[in-house]
């Protein structure tokens, strides 16, 4: 277990194990930021769209590692409700207000599991005329077949229910600075 803040942050609840430590997360986010920085130029007018709520910490860390002018917006989709299994019903609760037309759009997602969320959302964003549309997922469970893979992935994740670094279980655990399994 990570030292220091853990007991207070967990509120007496247990996680099974730490899957990626805060140090591993930090290092990987720096690498992703460097790769993304060299994949775009200022002329791309990069728009980074974070999927709320799960991506909020990853997005905040990632954009600070991107050495380019960029704008940030958000998108709220919901598919899980309170359960731990995807319902397959992707609802769009908030659409980005920014214009996507003529800009490079990078969608930042916390975790890809079945791929249902991305499959539902990407065509809707593509229809708004971005010059490029790419995905950066912090975690990927690699369970789905046939989906266009995200351009960037932080870590391949075990097929367990993961929490921390933005990911929740019934809204708990989002603030853990590491990824753990329940
Ligand atoms: P998909 O649509 O790819 O099956 O699932 C994507 C969404 O499901 C993610 O944005 C995330 O909200 C949720 N999700 C999938 N796997 C996990 C997990 O292990 N932990 C948590 N907290 N959410 C998950
Ligand atoms: Mg999510």
mmCIF file of C-alpha atoms and ligand atoms in Angstrom:
data_model
loop_
_atom_site.group_PDB
_atom_site.id
_atom_site.type_symbol
_atom_site.label_atom_id
_atom_site.label_comp_id
_atom_site.label_asym_id
_atom_site.label_seq_id
_atom_site.Cartn_x
_atom_site.Cartn_y
_atom_site.Cartn_z
ATOM 1 C CA UNK A 1 0.000 0.000 0.000
ATOM 2 C CA UNK A 2 1.169 3.507 -0.693
ATOM 3 C CA UNK A 3 2.459 5.228 2.416
ATOM 4 C CA UNK A 4 0.953 8.181 4.200
ATOM 5 C CA UNK A 5 -2.390 9.317 2.885
ATOM 6 C CA UNK A 6 -3.994 5.949 2.226
ATOM 7 C CA UNK A 7 -5.842 5.143 5.439
ATOM 8 C CA UNK A 8 -7.384 8.593 5.662
ATOM 9 C CA UNK A 9 -8.413 8.601 2.025
ATOM 10 C CA UNK A 10 -10.029 5.191 2.077
ATOM 11 C CA UNK A 11 -12.310 6.016 4.989
ATOM 12 C CA UNK A 12 -11.886 2.564 6.462
ATOM 13 C CA UNK A 13 -12.722 0.763 3.234
ATOM 14 C CA UNK A 14 -10.302 -1.691 1.711
ATOM 15 C CA UNK A 15 -8.894 -1.916 -1.769
ATOM 16 C CA UNK A 16 -7.571 -5.298 -2.815
ATOM 17 C CA UNK A 17 -4.258 -4.176 -4.252
ATOM 18 C CA UNK A 18 -2.480 -1.235 -5.784
ATOM 19 C CA UNK A 19 -2.213 -1.893 -9.511
ATOM 20 C CA UNK A 20 -0.260 1.225 -10.590
ATOM 21 C CA UNK A 21 1.495 3.371 -7.984
ATOM 22 C CA UNK A 22 1.417 7.158 -7.961
ATOM 23 C CA UNK A 23 5.046 7.149 -9.150
ATOM 24 C CA UNK A 24 4.250 4.863 -12.089
ATOM 25 C CA UNK A 25 1.284 7.044 -12.968
ATOM 26 C CA UNK A 26 3.349 10.244 -12.865
ATOM 27 C CA UNK A 27 6.096 8.808 -15.062
ATOM 28 C CA UNK A 28 3.651 7.454 -17.619
ATOM 29 C CA UNK A 29 1.685 10.711 -17.832
ATOM 30 C CA UNK A 30 4.936 12.587 -18.501
ATOM 31 C CA UNK A 31 5.746 10.145 -21.327
ATOM 32 C CA UNK A 32 2.284 10.528 -22.846
ATOM 33 C CA UNK A 33 2.538 14.311 -22.640
ATOM 34 C CA UNK A 34 5.842 14.247 -24.489
ATOM 35 C CA UNK A 35 4.475 11.939 -27.205
ATOM 36 C CA UNK A 36 1.358 14.042 -27.656
ATOM 37 C CA UNK A 37 3.413 17.244 -27.740
ATOM 38 C CA UNK A 38 5.428 15.955 -30.663
ATOM 39 C CA UNK A 39 2.389 14.596 -32.534
ATOM 40 C CA UNK A 40 0.694 17.988 -32.940
ATOM 41 C CA UNK A 41 1.744 21.513 -33.803
ATOM 42 C CA UNK A 42 0.345 24.896 -32.852
ATOM 43 C CA UNK A 43 -1.479 25.067 -36.225
ATOM 44 C CA UNK A 44 -3.603 22.077 -35.191
ATOM 45 C CA UNK A 45 -5.377 24.290 -32.631
ATOM 46 C CA UNK A 46 -5.574 21.285 -30.339
ATOM 47 C CA UNK A 47 -8.785 20.849 -28.371
ATOM 48 C CA UNK A 48 -8.541 18.350 -25.523
ATOM 49 C CA UNK A 49 -11.926 16.941 -24.514
ATOM 50 C CA UNK A 50 -12.101 15.101 -21.213
ATOM 51 C CA UNK A 51 -14.867 12.611 -20.499
ATOM 52 C CA UNK A 52 -16.262 13.457 -17.096
ATOM 53 C CA UNK A 53 -16.095 12.506 -14.457
ATOM 54 C CA UNK A 54 -13.522 9.732 -14.651
ATOM 55 C CA UNK A 55 -10.871 11.581 -16.652
ATOM 56 C CA UNK A 56 -10.675 14.700 -14.519
ATOM 57 C CA UNK A 57 -7.415 13.949 -12.724
ATOM 58 C CA UNK A 58 -5.710 12.363 -15.729
ATOM 59 C CA UNK A 59 -6.755 15.287 -17.925
ATOM 60 C CA UNK A 60 -5.483 17.832 -15.415
ATOM 61 C CA UNK A 61 -2.106 16.096 -15.160
ATOM 62 C CA UNK A 62 -1.844 15.365 -18.885
ATOM 63 C CA UNK A 63 -2.498 18.875 -20.222
ATOM 64 C CA UNK A 64 0.240 20.219 -17.946
ATOM 65 C CA UNK A 65 2.667 17.903 -19.761
ATOM 66 C CA UNK A 66 1.626 19.068 -23.249
ATOM 67 C CA UNK A 67 3.957 21.767 -24.542
ATOM 68 C CA UNK A 68 1.549 23.259 -27.088
ATOM 69 C CA UNK A 69 -1.205 25.845 -27.114
ATOM 70 C CA UNK A 70 -4.456 24.011 -26.456
ATOM 71 C CA UNK A 71 -8.003 24.455 -25.246
ATOM 72 C CA UNK A 72 -9.862 22.188 -22.823
ATOM 73 C CA UNK A 73 -13.495 21.167 -22.849
ATOM 74 C CA UNK A 74 -15.505 18.349 -21.366
ATOM 75 C CA UNK A 75 -18.103 15.819 -22.324
ATOM 76 C CA UNK A 76 -20.347 13.998 -19.907
ATOM 77 C CA UNK A 77 -21.498 10.533 -20.831
ATOM 78 C CA UNK A 78 -23.030 7.978 -18.571
ATOM 79 C CA UNK A 79 -23.299 4.246 -19.063
ATOM 80 C CA UNK A 80 -22.594 2.541 -15.759
ATOM 81 C CA UNK A 81 -25.060 3.938 -13.240
ATOM 82 C CA UNK A 82 -24.142 2.571 -9.843
ATOM 83 C CA UNK A 83 -23.139 -0.885 -11.022
ATOM 84 C CA UNK A 84 -19.736 -2.254 -11.908
ATOM 85 C CA UNK A 85 -20.799 -3.742 -15.251
ATOM 86 C CA UNK A 86 -21.410 -1.626 -18.340
ATOM 87 C CA UNK A 87 -25.094 -1.277 -19.147
ATOM 88 C CA UNK A 88 -24.321 -0.606 -22.796
ATOM 89 C CA UNK A 89 -26.668 2.384 -22.719
ATOM 90 C CA UNK A 90 -24.489 5.441 -23.372
ATOM 91 C CA UNK A 91 -26.242 8.691 -22.539
ATOM 92 C CA UNK A 92 -24.720 12.035 -23.480
ATOM 93 C CA UNK A 93 -25.460 14.440 -20.648
ATOM 94 C CA UNK A 94 -23.245 17.326 -21.793
ATOM 95 C CA UNK A 95 -21.863 18.029 -25.266
ATOM 96 C CA UNK A 96 -18.753 20.188 -25.616
ATOM 97 C CA UNK A 97 -19.732 23.795 -26.277
ATOM 98 C CA UNK A 98 -16.472 24.471 -28.159
ATOM 99 C CA UNK A 99 -16.377 24.398 -31.929
ATOM 100 C CA UNK A 100 -14.595 21.267 -33.178
ATOM 101 C CA UNK A 101 -14.581 22.444 -36.768
ATOM 102 C CA UNK A 102 -11.108 22.651 -38.299
ATOM 103 C CA UNK A 103 -9.273 21.675 -35.113
ATOM 104 C CA UNK A 104 -7.442 18.592 -33.943
ATOM 105 C CA UNK A 105 -9.477 16.977 -31.197
ATOM 106 C CA UNK A 106 -8.004 14.690 -28.578
ATOM 107 C CA UNK A 107 -10.539 12.805 -26.456
ATOM 108 C CA UNK A 108 -9.210 11.874 -23.034
ATOM 109 C CA UNK A 109 -10.827 8.860 -21.387
ATOM 110 C CA UNK A 110 -10.092 7.265 -18.038
ATOM 111 C CA UNK A 111 -10.507 3.639 -19.049
ATOM 112 C CA UNK A 112 -11.701 1.626 -22.016
ATOM 113 C CA UNK A 113 -13.427 -1.618 -21.145
ATOM 114 C CA UNK A 114 -15.920 -2.927 -23.732
ATOM 115 C CA UNK A 115 -15.349 0.080 -25.984
ATOM 116 C CA UNK A 116 -19.081 0.856 -25.989
ATOM 117 C CA UNK A 117 -18.652 4.414 -24.752
ATOM 118 C CA UNK A 118 -16.081 5.374 -27.395
ATOM 119 C CA UNK A 119 -18.019 3.631 -30.146
ATOM 120 C CA UNK A 120 -21.087 5.711 -29.301
ATOM 121 C CA UNK A 121 -19.294 9.024 -28.827
ATOM 122 C CA UNK A 122 -16.678 9.215 -31.579
ATOM 123 C CA UNK A 123 -19.089 9.411 -34.548
ATOM 124 C CA UNK A 124 -20.928 12.247 -32.830
ATOM 125 C CA UNK A 125 -17.686 14.177 -32.429
ATOM 126 C CA UNK A 126 -16.482 13.282 -35.923
ATOM 127 C CA UNK A 127 -19.664 14.796 -37.340
ATOM 128 C CA UNK A 128 -18.606 18.168 -35.961
ATOM 129 C CA UNK A 129 -15.753 18.510 -38.443
ATOM 130 C CA UNK A 130 -12.444 18.094 -36.603
ATOM 131 C CA UNK A 131 -9.348 17.827 -38.799
ATOM 132 C CA UNK A 132 -8.198 14.926 -36.616
ATOM 133 C CA UNK A 133 -9.930 12.931 -33.914
ATOM 134 C CA UNK A 134 -7.764 10.851 -31.629
ATOM 135 C CA UNK A 135 -8.219 9.148 -28.274
ATOM 136 C CA UNK A 136 -5.899 8.999 -25.308
ATOM 137 C CA UNK A 137 -7.079 6.456 -22.736
ATOM 138 C CA UNK A 138 -5.283 6.221 -19.431
ATOM 139 C CA UNK A 139 -6.191 2.544 -19.016
ATOM 140 C CA UNK A 140 -7.264 -0.110 -21.504
ATOM 141 C CA UNK A 141 -8.594 -3.527 -20.510
ATOM 142 C CA UNK A 142 -8.101 -4.910 -24.036
ATOM 143 C CA UNK A 143 -11.287 -6.942 -23.793
ATOM 144 C CA UNK A 144 -13.031 -5.602 -26.877
ATOM 145 C CA UNK A 145 -12.318 -6.833 -30.362
ATOM 146 C CA UNK A 146 -12.386 -4.937 -33.605
ATOM 147 C CA UNK A 147 -12.573 -1.380 -32.254
ATOM 148 C CA UNK A 148 -10.208 1.201 -33.667
ATOM 149 C CA UNK A 149 -7.586 1.234 -30.918
ATOM 150 C CA UNK A 150 -6.981 4.512 -29.092
ATOM 151 C CA UNK A 151 -3.924 6.306 -30.407
ATOM 152 C CA UNK A 152 -2.439 6.566 -26.915
ATOM 153 C CA UNK A 153 -2.855 4.263 -23.924
ATOM 154 C CA UNK A 154 -1.306 4.816 -20.520
ATOM 155 C CA UNK A 155 -1.383 1.242 -19.275
ATOM 156 C CA UNK A 156 -2.897 -2.063 -20.271
ATOM 157 C CA UNK A 157 -5.122 -2.859 -17.316
ATOM 158 C CA UNK A 158 -6.145 -6.155 -15.728
ATOM 159 C CA UNK A 159 -9.776 -7.150 -16.184
ATOM 160 C CA UNK A 160 -10.706 -6.176 -12.639
ATOM 161 C CA UNK A 161 -12.763 -3.283 -11.335
ATOM 162 C CA UNK A 162 -10.318 -0.426 -10.879
ATOM 163 C CA UNK A 163 -10.589 2.733 -8.812
ATOM 164 C CA UNK A 164 -8.500 5.796 -8.053
ATOM 165 C CA UNK A 165 -6.898 8.580 -10.103
ATOM 166 C CA UNK A 166 -10.380 9.728 -11.128
ATOM 167 C CA UNK A 167 -12.070 6.319 -11.332
ATOM 168 C CA UNK A 168 -14.823 5.656 -8.846
ATOM 169 C CA UNK A 169 -16.990 3.015 -7.372
ATOM 170 C CA UNK A 170 -20.349 4.632 -6.519
ATOM 171 C CA UNK A 171 -18.433 7.959 -6.382
ATOM 172 C CA UNK A 172 -15.911 6.741 -3.808
ATOM 173 C CA UNK A 173 -12.154 6.432 -4.377
ATOM 174 C CA UNK A 174 -11.776 9.032 -7.163
ATOM 175 C CA UNK A 175 -9.213 11.003 -5.161
ATOM 176 C CA UNK A 176 -6.700 8.190 -4.635
ATOM 177 C CA UNK A 177 -3.402 9.174 -6.303
ATOM 178 C CA UNK A 178 -2.871 5.613 -7.552
ATOM 179 C CA UNK A 179 -4.896 2.912 -9.349
ATOM 180 C CA UNK A 180 -6.209 0.079 -7.187
ATOM 181 C CA UNK A 181 -8.542 -2.861 -7.699
ATOM 182 C CA UNK A 182 -11.548 -3.566 -5.483
HETATM 183 P P1 LIG B 1 -16.788 0.828 -21.931
HETATM 184 O O1 LIG B 1 -17.878 1.635 -22.539
HETATM 185 O O2 LIG B 1 -15.488 0.855 -22.712
HETATM 186 O O3 LIG B 1 -17.208 -0.576 -21.602
HETATM 187 O O4 LIG B 1 -16.513 1.456 -20.513
HETATM 188 C C1 LIG B 1 -15.949 2.704 -20.390
HETATM 189 C C2 LIG B 1 -16.394 3.389 -19.134
HETATM 190 O O5 LIG B 1 -16.784 2.444 -18.156
HETATM 191 C C3 LIG B 1 -15.269 4.177 -18.505
HETATM 192 O O6 LIG B 1 -15.309 5.514 -18.905
HETATM 193 C C4 LIG B 1 -15.554 4.054 -17.031
HETATM 194 O O7 LIG B 1 -16.421 5.080 -16.634
HETATM 195 C C5 LIG B 1 -16.265 2.764 -16.889
HETATM 196 N N1 LIG B 1 -15.353 1.671 -16.468
HETATM 197 C C6 LIG B 1 -14.937 0.619 -17.207
HETATM 198 N N2 LIG B 1 -14.129 -0.169 -16.489
HETATM 199 C C7 LIG B 1 -14.035 0.405 -15.266
HETATM 200 C C8 LIG B 1 -13.312 0.071 -14.074
HETATM 201 O O8 LIG B 1 -12.587 -0.928 -13.943
HETATM 202 N N3 LIG B 1 -13.454 0.929 -13.026
HETATM 203 C C9 LIG B 1 -14.235 2.041 -13.081
HETATM 204 N N4 LIG B 1 -14.270 2.811 -11.999
HETATM 205 N N5 LIG B 1 -14.918 2.394 -14.189
HETATM 206 C C10 LIG B 1 -14.815 1.577 -15.262
HETATM 207 MG MG1 LIG B 2 -16.090 7.052 -17.590
#
